C-alpha cells in the first residue's frame, strides 16, 4: 500500500512461500478473482493512505506497522529466501535484516516496541543474499547486536556494495568495528543525530580519525527535526556536522505539522548542489531570509 517504488520485503517472502506451495502469485488486479490478497503497509495514514477496497478475493489479510501491531510472519516464511522476481527492476539488489531490535527506545521510533529493546542476530547474510551487486540492510541498530563484528565480516566477505539504509549508531563505534567497516564496500555510511539535547560531536570526530571514507558526501547523517527541537538547535546540528566534514540530511517528523521554516531548512540542506556551493549558511542571504529573516546564524 506504500507504492512499488521500494521493494516490500514481507511481500517478497510471502510470494516465495506461496510459489513453493505451487500457487500462482502476482500483484493485485481489480479485473481478476484471487483466493487471498495481502495488503502490506509500512507507514501510517500521515504518509500512506489505504484507499483501495478489495472486493474480488476470498480473503484479505492486512499487515505491517502502518496498520498497527500485529502478528509476525511464521518462521518458515520469515526465514525464506525472498522472491526478488516480484520486483524485476531491483534484481541486482538484496534486501534484508541481519539483526532486529534496538536498546534506545526513542519516542519517535516504533522499533523498540515492535522488535524489542535488545538488538539480536536473526539471520546470516546467505539467508537473503546470493551474489547480488548491492545489499540494502534494514537493521535498526546493527552495532548494538552482540554478534555485529561477525556480521560485518560476512558483509565484507561478500564484496557487494552495502547500504546501511537505516543508519549506524555513532555512539557505539569502536576502533575495532570501524576497522571492520573499513573492509566493507559501502555505498555510503549513514549515522543519525536525532536528539538536539545530546552532543554527539566527540563521537563523530572519533569516527573521522578511524574511518577510511574520505569523501564527505559519503559520510551522511540523518538529522531529525520537528520533534522537540528549536530551529536554532536544528541549525546548530547542521552547521556542526558540516564543519566536521559530514553530510547532514534533514528528516522531518510528521511533516504536515512542521512549520514553514523547518521545511525551508530541509529543502536547502538536502539540495546538495547549493549545500556544497556555499561556505556557510550565514554567507548566503537568500537562505538566511528563508531560514530566519534577520536572525544571527551559527
PDB file of C-alpha atoms in Angstrom, residues 18-284:
ATOM      1  CA  UNK A  18       3.214 -19.430  -1.895  1.00  0.00           C
ATOM      2  CA  UNK A  19       5.156 -20.250  -5.055  1.00  0.00           C
ATOM      3  CA  UNK A  20       6.829 -23.086  -3.150  1.00  0.00           C
ATOM      4  CA  UNK A  21       3.300 -24.418  -2.484  1.00  0.00           C
ATOM      5  CA  UNK A  22       2.577 -24.362  -6.216  1.00  0.00           C
ATOM      6  CA  UNK A  23       0.376 -21.246  -6.068  1.00  0.00           C
ATOM      7  CA  UNK A  24       0.236 -18.526  -8.687  1.00  0.00           C
ATOM      8  CA  UNK A  25       1.332 -15.127  -7.392  1.00  0.00           C
ATOM      9  CA  UNK A  26       1.043 -11.644  -8.855  1.00  0.00           C
ATOM     10  CA  UNK A  27       0.182  -8.122  -7.755  1.00  0.00           C
ATOM     11  CA  UNK A  28      -3.495  -7.450  -7.163  1.00  0.00           C
ATOM     12  CA  UNK A  29      -5.637  -6.550 -10.166  1.00  0.00           C
ATOM     13  CA  UNK A  30      -9.301  -5.483  -9.878  1.00  0.00           C
ATOM     14  CA  UNK A  31     -10.183  -7.477 -13.024  1.00  0.00           C
ATOM     15  CA  UNK A  32      -9.459 -10.941 -11.629  1.00  0.00           C
ATOM     16  CA  UNK A  33     -10.535 -13.070  -8.685  1.00  0.00           C
ATOM     17  CA  UNK A  34      -7.984 -14.065  -6.043  1.00  0.00           C
ATOM     18  CA  UNK A  35      -8.134 -16.645  -3.269  1.00  0.00           C
ATOM     19  CA  UNK A  36      -6.024 -14.440  -0.984  1.00  0.00           C
ATOM     20  CA  UNK A  37      -4.895 -10.821  -1.214  1.00  0.00           C
ATOM     21  CA  UNK A  38      -2.219  -9.439   1.127  1.00  0.00           C
ATOM     22  CA  UNK A  39      -2.170  -5.705   1.869  1.00  0.00           C
ATOM     23  CA  UNK A  40       1.139  -4.618   3.376  1.00  0.00           C
ATOM     24  CA  UNK A  41       1.674  -1.102   4.690  1.00  0.00           C
ATOM     25  CA  UNK A  42       4.780   0.288   6.387  1.00  0.00           C
ATOM     26  CA  UNK A  43       3.633   3.861   7.066  1.00  0.00           C
ATOM     27  CA  UNK A  44       0.570   5.256   8.826  1.00  0.00           C
ATOM     28  CA  UNK A  45      -2.165   7.464   7.354  1.00  0.00           C
ATOM     29  CA  UNK A  46       0.076  10.525   7.633  1.00  0.00           C
ATOM     30  CA  UNK A  47       2.110   9.304   4.667  1.00  0.00           C
ATOM     31  CA  UNK A  48       0.301   6.312   3.228  1.00  0.00           C
ATOM     32  CA  UNK A  49      -3.452   6.132   2.771  1.00  0.00           C
ATOM     33  CA  UNK A  50      -5.180   2.808   2.321  1.00  0.00           C
ATOM     34  CA  UNK A  51      -7.651   3.894  -0.340  1.00  0.00           C
ATOM     35  CA  UNK A  52      -8.108   0.538  -2.113  1.00  0.00           C
ATOM     36  CA  UNK A  53     -11.075  -1.647  -1.250  1.00  0.00           C
ATOM     37  CA  UNK A  54     -10.586  -5.252  -2.358  1.00  0.00           C
ATOM     38  CA  UNK A  55     -13.859  -6.989  -3.272  1.00  0.00           C
ATOM     39  CA  UNK A  56     -12.540  -9.673  -5.632  1.00  0.00           C
ATOM     40  CA  UNK A  57     -10.884 -12.008  -3.116  1.00  0.00           C
ATOM     41  CA  UNK A  58     -11.892 -14.863  -0.845  1.00  0.00           C
ATOM     42  CA  UNK A  59      -9.688 -13.472   1.942  1.00  0.00           C
ATOM     43  CA  UNK A  60      -7.918 -10.147   2.541  1.00  0.00           C
ATOM     44  CA  UNK A  61      -5.039 -10.096   5.035  1.00  0.00           C
ATOM     45  CA  UNK A  62      -3.612  -6.776   6.242  1.00  0.00           C
ATOM     46  CA  UNK A  63      -0.235  -6.448   7.917  1.00  0.00           C
ATOM     47  CA  UNK A  64       2.663  -4.136   8.603  1.00  0.00           C
ATOM     48  CA  UNK A  65       3.358  -1.295  11.008  1.00  0.00           C
ATOM     49  CA  UNK A  66       1.120   1.033   9.032  1.00  0.00           C
ATOM     50  CA  UNK A  67      -1.876  -0.988  10.245  1.00  0.00           C
ATOM     51  CA  UNK A  68      -0.670  -1.160  13.841  1.00  0.00           C
ATOM     52  CA  UNK A  69       0.633  -4.052  15.966  1.00  0.00           C
ATOM     53  CA  UNK A  70       0.032  -7.469  14.508  1.00  0.00           C
ATOM     54  CA  UNK A  71       1.427 -10.992  14.374  1.00  0.00           C
ATOM     55  CA  UNK A  72       4.861 -11.596  12.880  1.00  0.00           C
ATOM     56  CA  UNK A  73       5.314 -13.810   9.857  1.00  0.00           C
ATOM     57  CA  UNK A  74       5.634 -17.502  10.756  1.00  0.00           C
ATOM     58  CA  UNK A  75       9.292 -18.573  10.976  1.00  0.00           C
ATOM     59  CA  UNK A  76       9.055 -20.713   7.835  1.00  0.00           C
ATOM     60  CA  UNK A  77       8.109 -17.583   5.869  1.00  0.00           C
ATOM     61  CA  UNK A  78      10.255 -15.069   7.767  1.00  0.00           C
ATOM     62  CA  UNK A  79      13.386 -17.111   7.107  1.00  0.00           C
ATOM     63  CA  UNK A  80      12.681 -17.934   3.473  1.00  0.00           C
ATOM     64  CA  UNK A  81      14.747 -16.504   0.628  1.00  0.00           C
ATOM     65  CA  UNK A  82      12.795 -13.523  -0.792  1.00  0.00           C
ATOM     66  CA  UNK A  83      11.196 -13.765  -4.223  1.00  0.00           C
ATOM     67  CA  UNK A  84      13.111 -10.922  -5.878  1.00  0.00           C
ATOM     68  CA  UNK A  85      11.356 -11.606  -9.199  1.00  0.00           C
ATOM     69  CA  UNK A  86       8.360  -9.752  -7.760  1.00  0.00           C
ATOM     70  CA  UNK A  87      10.348  -6.544  -8.392  1.00  0.00           C
ATOM     71  CA  UNK A  88      12.455  -7.232 -11.501  1.00  0.00           C
ATOM     72  CA  UNK A  89      13.589  -3.599 -11.636  1.00  0.00           C
ATOM     73  CA  UNK A  90      15.638  -4.241  -8.452  1.00  0.00           C
ATOM     74  CA  UNK A  91      17.076  -7.617  -9.457  1.00  0.00           C
ATOM     75  CA  UNK A  92      20.681  -6.678  -8.601  1.00  0.00           C
ATOM     76  CA  UNK A  93      19.915  -5.666  -5.000  1.00  0.00           C
ATOM     77  CA  UNK A  94      19.373  -7.880  -1.951  1.00  0.00           C
ATOM     78  CA  UNK A  95      17.219  -6.667   0.961  1.00  0.00           C
ATOM     79  CA  UNK A  96      17.082  -7.987   4.483  1.00  0.00           C
ATOM     80  CA  UNK A  97      17.781  -7.920   8.213  1.00  0.00           C
ATOM     81  CA  UNK A  98      20.785  -9.411   9.960  1.00  0.00           C
ATOM     82  CA  UNK A  99      19.581  -8.169  13.346  1.00  0.00           C
ATOM     83  CA  UNK A 100      16.374  -6.964  14.947  1.00  0.00           C
ATOM     84  CA  UNK A 101      15.632  -4.709  17.898  1.00  0.00           C
ATOM     85  CA  UNK A 102      17.217  -1.609  19.427  1.00  0.00           C
ATOM     86  CA  UNK A 103      18.041  -0.693  23.039  1.00  0.00           C
ATOM     87  CA  UNK A 104      17.465   3.059  22.632  1.00  0.00           C
ATOM     88  CA  UNK A 105      13.670   3.288  22.938  1.00  0.00           C
ATOM     89  CA  UNK A 106      13.384   6.663  21.179  1.00  0.00           C
ATOM     90  CA  UNK A 107       9.896   8.157  21.404  1.00  0.00           C
ATOM     91  CA  UNK A 108       9.592   8.751  17.661  1.00  0.00           C
ATOM     92  CA  UNK A 109      10.585   5.183  16.752  1.00  0.00           C
ATOM     93  CA  UNK A 110       8.450   2.025  16.803  1.00  0.00           C
ATOM     94  CA  UNK A 111      11.327  -0.463  16.722  1.00  0.00           C
ATOM     95  CA  UNK A 112      11.736  -0.897  20.500  1.00  0.00           C
ATOM     96  CA  UNK A 113       8.073  -1.712  20.997  1.00  0.00           C
ATOM     97  CA  UNK A 114       7.822  -3.865  17.879  1.00  0.00           C
ATOM     98  CA  UNK A 115      11.119  -5.764  17.880  1.00  0.00           C
ATOM     99  CA  UNK A 116      12.324  -5.430  21.470  1.00  0.00           C
ATOM    100  CA  UNK A 117      14.757  -3.247  23.419  1.00  0.00           C
ATOM    101  CA  UNK A 118      17.680  -5.553  22.695  1.00  0.00           C
ATOM    102  CA  UNK A 119      19.427  -5.952  19.363  1.00  0.00           C
ATOM    103  CA  UNK A 120      19.900  -9.602  18.428  1.00  0.00           C
ATOM    104  CA  UNK A 121      21.083 -11.564  15.409  1.00  0.00           C
ATOM    105  CA  UNK A 122      18.223 -13.024  13.354  1.00  0.00           C
ATOM    106  CA  UNK A 123      19.930 -14.212  10.172  1.00  0.00           C
ATOM    107  CA  UNK A 124      23.143 -14.799   8.304  1.00  0.00           C
ATOM    108  CA  UNK A 125      23.732 -12.906   5.081  1.00  0.00           C
ATOM    109  CA  UNK A 126      23.176 -16.037   2.980  1.00  0.00           C
ATOM    110  CA  UNK A 127      19.503 -16.020   4.002  1.00  0.00           C
ATOM    111  CA  UNK A 128      18.718 -13.142   1.628  1.00  0.00           C
ATOM    112  CA  UNK A 129      21.866 -12.557  -0.483  1.00  0.00           C
ATOM    113  CA  UNK A 130      23.081 -14.756  -3.343  1.00  0.00           C
ATOM    114  CA  UNK A 131      25.627 -12.725  -5.242  1.00  0.00           C
ATOM    115  CA  UNK A 132      23.686  -9.526  -5.963  1.00  0.00           C
ATOM    116  CA  UNK A 133      25.873  -6.499  -6.597  1.00  0.00           C
ATOM    117  CA  UNK A 134      24.261  -4.409  -3.851  1.00  0.00           C
ATOM    118  CA  UNK A 135      22.945  -5.154  -0.348  1.00  0.00           C
ATOM    119  CA  UNK A 136      20.468  -2.896   1.444  1.00  0.00           C
ATOM    120  CA  UNK A 137      20.475  -3.633   5.156  1.00  0.00           C
ATOM    121  CA  UNK A 138      17.336  -2.633   7.027  1.00  0.00           C
ATOM    122  CA  UNK A 139      18.630  -3.244  10.578  1.00  0.00           C
ATOM    123  CA  UNK A 140      17.630  -0.621  13.145  1.00  0.00           C
ATOM    124  CA  UNK A 141      20.821  -0.860  15.238  1.00  0.00           C
ATOM    125  CA  UNK A 142      23.342  -3.358  13.918  1.00  0.00           C
ATOM    126  CA  UNK A 143      26.222  -2.122  16.115  1.00  0.00           C
ATOM    127  CA  UNK A 144      24.164  -2.836  19.261  1.00  0.00           C
ATOM    128  CA  UNK A 145      23.977  -6.512  18.324  1.00  0.00           C
ATOM    129  CA  UNK A 146      26.495  -8.654  20.266  1.00  0.00           C
ATOM    130  CA  UNK A 147      27.284 -10.501  17.018  1.00  0.00           C
ATOM    131  CA  UNK A 148      27.815  -7.370  14.936  1.00  0.00           C
ATOM    132  CA  UNK A 149      31.516  -7.985  14.298  1.00  0.00           C
ATOM    133  CA  UNK A 150      30.923 -11.418  12.745  1.00  0.00           C
ATOM    134  CA  UNK A 151      28.058  -9.969  10.710  1.00  0.00           C
ATOM    135  CA  UNK A 152      30.289  -7.142   9.445  1.00  0.00           C
ATOM    136  CA  UNK A 153      32.811  -9.787   8.388  1.00  0.00           C
ATOM    137  CA  UNK A 154      30.080 -11.506   6.360  1.00  0.00           C
ATOM    138  CA  UNK A 155      29.294  -8.210   4.643  1.00  0.00           C
ATOM    139  CA  UNK A 156      32.971  -7.542   3.966  1.00  0.00           C
ATOM    140  CA  UNK A 157      33.421 -11.021   2.520  1.00  0.00           C
ATOM    141  CA  UNK A 158      30.534 -10.549   0.093  1.00  0.00           C
ATOM    142  CA  UNK A 159      32.377  -7.745  -1.764  1.00  0.00           C
ATOM    143  CA  UNK A 160      28.924  -6.365  -2.575  1.00  0.00           C
ATOM    144  CA  UNK A 161      28.171  -2.674  -2.240  1.00  0.00           C
ATOM    145  CA  UNK A 162      26.489  -2.314   1.155  1.00  0.00           C
ATOM    146  CA  UNK A 163      23.984   0.363   2.129  1.00  0.00           C
ATOM    147  CA  UNK A 164      23.252   0.569   5.871  1.00  0.00           C
ATOM    148  CA  UNK A 165      19.949   2.162   4.945  1.00  0.00           C
ATOM    149  CA  UNK A 166      18.606   2.802   8.471  1.00  0.00           C
ATOM    150  CA  UNK A 167      21.894   4.165   9.761  1.00  0.00           C
ATOM    151  CA  UNK A 168      24.502   3.045  12.284  1.00  0.00           C
ATOM    152  CA  UNK A 169      24.665   4.181  15.918  1.00  0.00           C
ATOM    153  CA  UNK A 170      27.588   6.626  16.144  1.00  0.00           C
ATOM    154  CA  UNK A 171      27.656   6.190  19.957  1.00  0.00           C
ATOM    155  CA  UNK A 172      28.651   2.536  19.542  1.00  0.00           C
ATOM    156  CA  UNK A 173      31.670   2.928  17.297  1.00  0.00           C
ATOM    157  CA  UNK A 174      34.971   1.452  18.439  1.00  0.00           C
ATOM    158  CA  UNK A 175      38.365   1.219  16.810  1.00  0.00           C
ATOM    159  CA  UNK A 176      37.673  -2.467  16.121  1.00  0.00           C
ATOM    160  CA  UNK A 177      34.253  -2.165  14.495  1.00  0.00           C
ATOM    161  CA  UNK A 178      35.327   0.840  12.411  1.00  0.00           C
ATOM    162  CA  UNK A 179      38.270  -1.265  11.186  1.00  0.00           C
ATOM    163  CA  UNK A 180      35.707  -3.866  10.088  1.00  0.00           C
ATOM    164  CA  UNK A 181      33.525  -1.189   8.471  1.00  0.00           C
ATOM    165  CA  UNK A 182      36.609  -0.108   6.532  1.00  0.00           C
ATOM    166  CA  UNK A 183      36.680  -3.592   4.982  1.00  0.00           C
ATOM    167  CA  UNK A 184      33.054  -3.354   3.810  1.00  0.00           C
ATOM    168  CA  UNK A 185      32.402  -1.887   0.381  1.00  0.00           C
ATOM    169  CA  UNK A 186      29.970   0.840   1.409  1.00  0.00           C
ATOM    170  CA  UNK A 187      27.941   2.972  -0.958  1.00  0.00           C
ATOM    171  CA  UNK A 188      27.776   5.491   1.882  1.00  0.00           C
ATOM    172  CA  UNK A 189      27.767   5.259   5.651  1.00  0.00           C
ATOM    173  CA  UNK A 190      24.754   6.681   7.487  1.00  0.00           C
ATOM    174  CA  UNK A 191      24.506   7.847  11.077  1.00  0.00           C
ATOM    175  CA  UNK A 192      21.876   9.885  12.913  1.00  0.00           C
ATOM    176  CA  UNK A 193      21.815  12.837  15.299  1.00  0.00           C
ATOM    177  CA  UNK A 194      18.193  12.916  16.395  1.00  0.00           C
ATOM    178  CA  UNK A 195      18.268  14.309  19.951  1.00  0.00           C
ATOM    179  CA  UNK A 196      19.280  18.001  19.991  1.00  0.00           C
ATOM    180  CA  UNK A 197      19.997  17.807  23.734  1.00  0.00           C
ATOM    181  CA  UNK A 198      22.663  15.135  23.239  1.00  0.00           C
ATOM    182  CA  UNK A 199      26.018  16.366  21.978  1.00  0.00           C
ATOM    183  CA  UNK A 200      27.447  13.690  19.690  1.00  0.00           C
ATOM    184  CA  UNK A 201      30.339  15.791  18.417  1.00  0.00           C
ATOM    185  CA  UNK A 202      33.069  13.725  20.075  1.00  0.00           C
ATOM    186  CA  UNK A 203      31.757  10.504  18.529  1.00  0.00           C
ATOM    187  CA  UNK A 204      31.730  11.975  15.033  1.00  0.00           C
ATOM    188  CA  UNK A 205      35.250  13.316  15.491  1.00  0.00           C
ATOM    189  CA  UNK A 206      36.436   9.937  16.701  1.00  0.00           C
ATOM    190  CA  UNK A 207      34.908   8.248  13.675  1.00  0.00           C
ATOM    191  CA  UNK A 208      36.788  10.640  11.392  1.00  0.00           C
ATOM    192  CA  UNK A 209      40.072   9.529  12.944  1.00  0.00           C
ATOM    193  CA  UNK A 210      39.407   5.864  12.258  1.00  0.00           C
ATOM    194  CA  UNK A 211      37.403   5.728   9.033  1.00  0.00           C
ATOM    195  CA  UNK A 212      38.859   5.196   5.576  1.00  0.00           C
ATOM    196  CA  UNK A 213      35.928   7.054   3.968  1.00  0.00           C
ATOM    197  CA  UNK A 214      37.422  10.376   2.888  1.00  0.00           C
ATOM    198  CA  UNK A 215      34.630  11.811   0.762  1.00  0.00           C
ATOM    199  CA  UNK A 216      32.323  13.990   2.963  1.00  0.00           C
ATOM    200  CA  UNK A 217      29.393  13.205   0.671  1.00  0.00           C
ATOM    201  CA  UNK A 218      29.687   9.548   1.665  1.00  0.00           C
ATOM    202  CA  UNK A 219      29.617  10.326   5.409  1.00  0.00           C
ATOM    203  CA  UNK A 220      25.920  11.070   5.855  1.00  0.00           C
ATOM    204  CA  UNK A 221      23.952  11.901   8.977  1.00  0.00           C
ATOM    205  CA  UNK A 222      20.165  11.809   9.351  1.00  0.00           C
ATOM    206  CA  UNK A 223      19.035  14.808  11.381  1.00  0.00           C
ATOM    207  CA  UNK A 224      15.538  14.675  12.883  1.00  0.00           C
ATOM    208  CA  UNK A 225      13.576  17.938  13.114  1.00  0.00           C
ATOM    209  CA  UNK A 226      10.085  18.900  14.305  1.00  0.00           C
ATOM    210  CA  UNK A 227      10.427  16.590  17.295  1.00  0.00           C
ATOM    211  CA  UNK A 228      11.192  18.695  20.360  1.00  0.00           C
ATOM    212  CA  UNK A 229      13.938  20.771  18.733  1.00  0.00           C
ATOM    213  CA  UNK A 230      14.085  24.502  18.123  1.00  0.00           C
ATOM    214  CA  UNK A 231      15.123  25.984  14.809  1.00  0.00           C
ATOM    215  CA  UNK A 232      18.373  27.166  16.415  1.00  0.00           C
ATOM    216  CA  UNK A 233      19.119  23.610  17.562  1.00  0.00           C
ATOM    217  CA  UNK A 234      18.440  22.299  14.061  1.00  0.00           C
ATOM    218  CA  UNK A 235      20.810  24.839  12.548  1.00  0.00           C
ATOM    219  CA  UNK A 236      23.473  24.105  15.151  1.00  0.00           C
ATOM    220  CA  UNK A 237      23.473  20.398  14.306  1.00  0.00           C
ATOM    221  CA  UNK A 238      23.554  21.094  10.566  1.00  0.00           C
ATOM    222  CA  UNK A 239      26.469  23.506  10.810  1.00  0.00           C
ATOM    223  CA  UNK A 240      28.406  21.425  13.345  1.00  0.00           C
ATOM    224  CA  UNK A 241      28.205  18.318  11.169  1.00  0.00           C
ATOM    225  CA  UNK A 242      29.061  20.254   8.071  1.00  0.00           C
ATOM    226  CA  UNK A 243      32.116  21.861   9.636  1.00  0.00           C
ATOM    227  CA  UNK A 244      33.391  18.467  10.792  1.00  0.00           C
ATOM    228  CA  UNK A 245      33.081  17.039   7.281  1.00  0.00           C
ATOM    229  CA  UNK A 246      29.760  15.172   7.359  1.00  0.00           C
ATOM    230  CA  UNK A 247      26.789  15.480   5.032  1.00  0.00           C
ATOM    231  CA  UNK A 248      23.632  16.227   7.070  1.00  0.00           C
ATOM    232  CA  UNK A 249      20.275  15.100   5.723  1.00  0.00           C
ATOM    233  CA  UNK A 250      17.245  16.744   7.320  1.00  0.00           C
ATOM    234  CA  UNK A 251      14.323  14.463   8.215  1.00  0.00           C
ATOM    235  CA  UNK A 252      11.001  15.974   9.312  1.00  0.00           C
ATOM    236  CA  UNK A 253       8.852  14.196  11.883  1.00  0.00           C
ATOM    237  CA  UNK A 254       5.142  14.449  10.998  1.00  0.00           C
ATOM    238  CA  UNK A 255       5.783  16.731   8.053  1.00  0.00           C
ATOM    239  CA  UNK A 256       2.193  18.127   7.891  1.00  0.00           C
ATOM    240  CA  UNK A 257       2.695  19.743  11.321  1.00  0.00           C
ATOM    241  CA  UNK A 258       6.140  21.175  10.584  1.00  0.00           C
ATOM    242  CA  UNK A 259       6.493  24.971  10.461  1.00  0.00           C
ATOM    243  CA  UNK A 260       7.490  26.543   7.123  1.00  0.00           C
ATOM    244  CA  UNK A 261      10.944  27.422   8.449  1.00  0.00           C
ATOM    245  CA  UNK A 262      11.699  23.716   9.052  1.00  0.00           C
ATOM    246  CA  UNK A 263      10.519  22.770   5.584  1.00  0.00           C
ATOM    247  CA  UNK A 264      12.717  25.514   4.138  1.00  0.00           C
ATOM    248  CA  UNK A 265      15.656  24.142   6.115  1.00  0.00           C
ATOM    249  CA  UNK A 266      15.080  20.662   4.726  1.00  0.00           C
ATOM    250  CA  UNK A 267      14.866  21.979   1.195  1.00  0.00           C
ATOM    251  CA  UNK A 268      18.110  23.959   1.341  1.00  0.00           C
ATOM    252  CA  UNK A 269      20.188  21.457   3.309  1.00  0.00           C
ATOM    253  CA  UNK A 270      19.142  18.472   1.220  1.00  0.00           C
ATOM    254  CA  UNK A 271      19.782  20.297  -2.050  1.00  0.00           C
ATOM    255  CA  UNK A 272      23.373  19.116  -2.405  1.00  0.00           C
ATOM    256  CA  UNK A 273      24.334  21.474  -5.225  1.00  0.00           C
ATOM    257  CA  UNK A 274      23.584  24.551  -3.135  1.00  0.00           C
ATOM    258  CA  UNK A 275      24.799  22.915   0.046  1.00  0.00           C
ATOM    259  CA  UNK A 276      28.313  22.352  -1.267  1.00  0.00           C
ATOM    260  CA  UNK A 277      28.480  25.599  -3.219  1.00  0.00           C
ATOM    261  CA  UNK A 278      28.470  27.939  -0.226  1.00  0.00           C
ATOM    262  CA  UNK A 279      30.953  28.003   2.666  1.00  0.00           C
ATOM    263  CA  UNK A 280      28.308  28.773   5.289  1.00  0.00           C
ATOM    264  CA  UNK A 281      24.575  29.375   5.563  1.00  0.00           C
ATOM    265  CA  UNK A 282      25.373  32.739   7.089  1.00  0.00           C
ATOM    266  CA  UNK A 283      27.181  33.743   3.878  1.00  0.00           C
ATOM    267  CA  UNK A 284      24.136  33.280   1.664  1.00  0.00           C
TER     268      UNK A 284
END
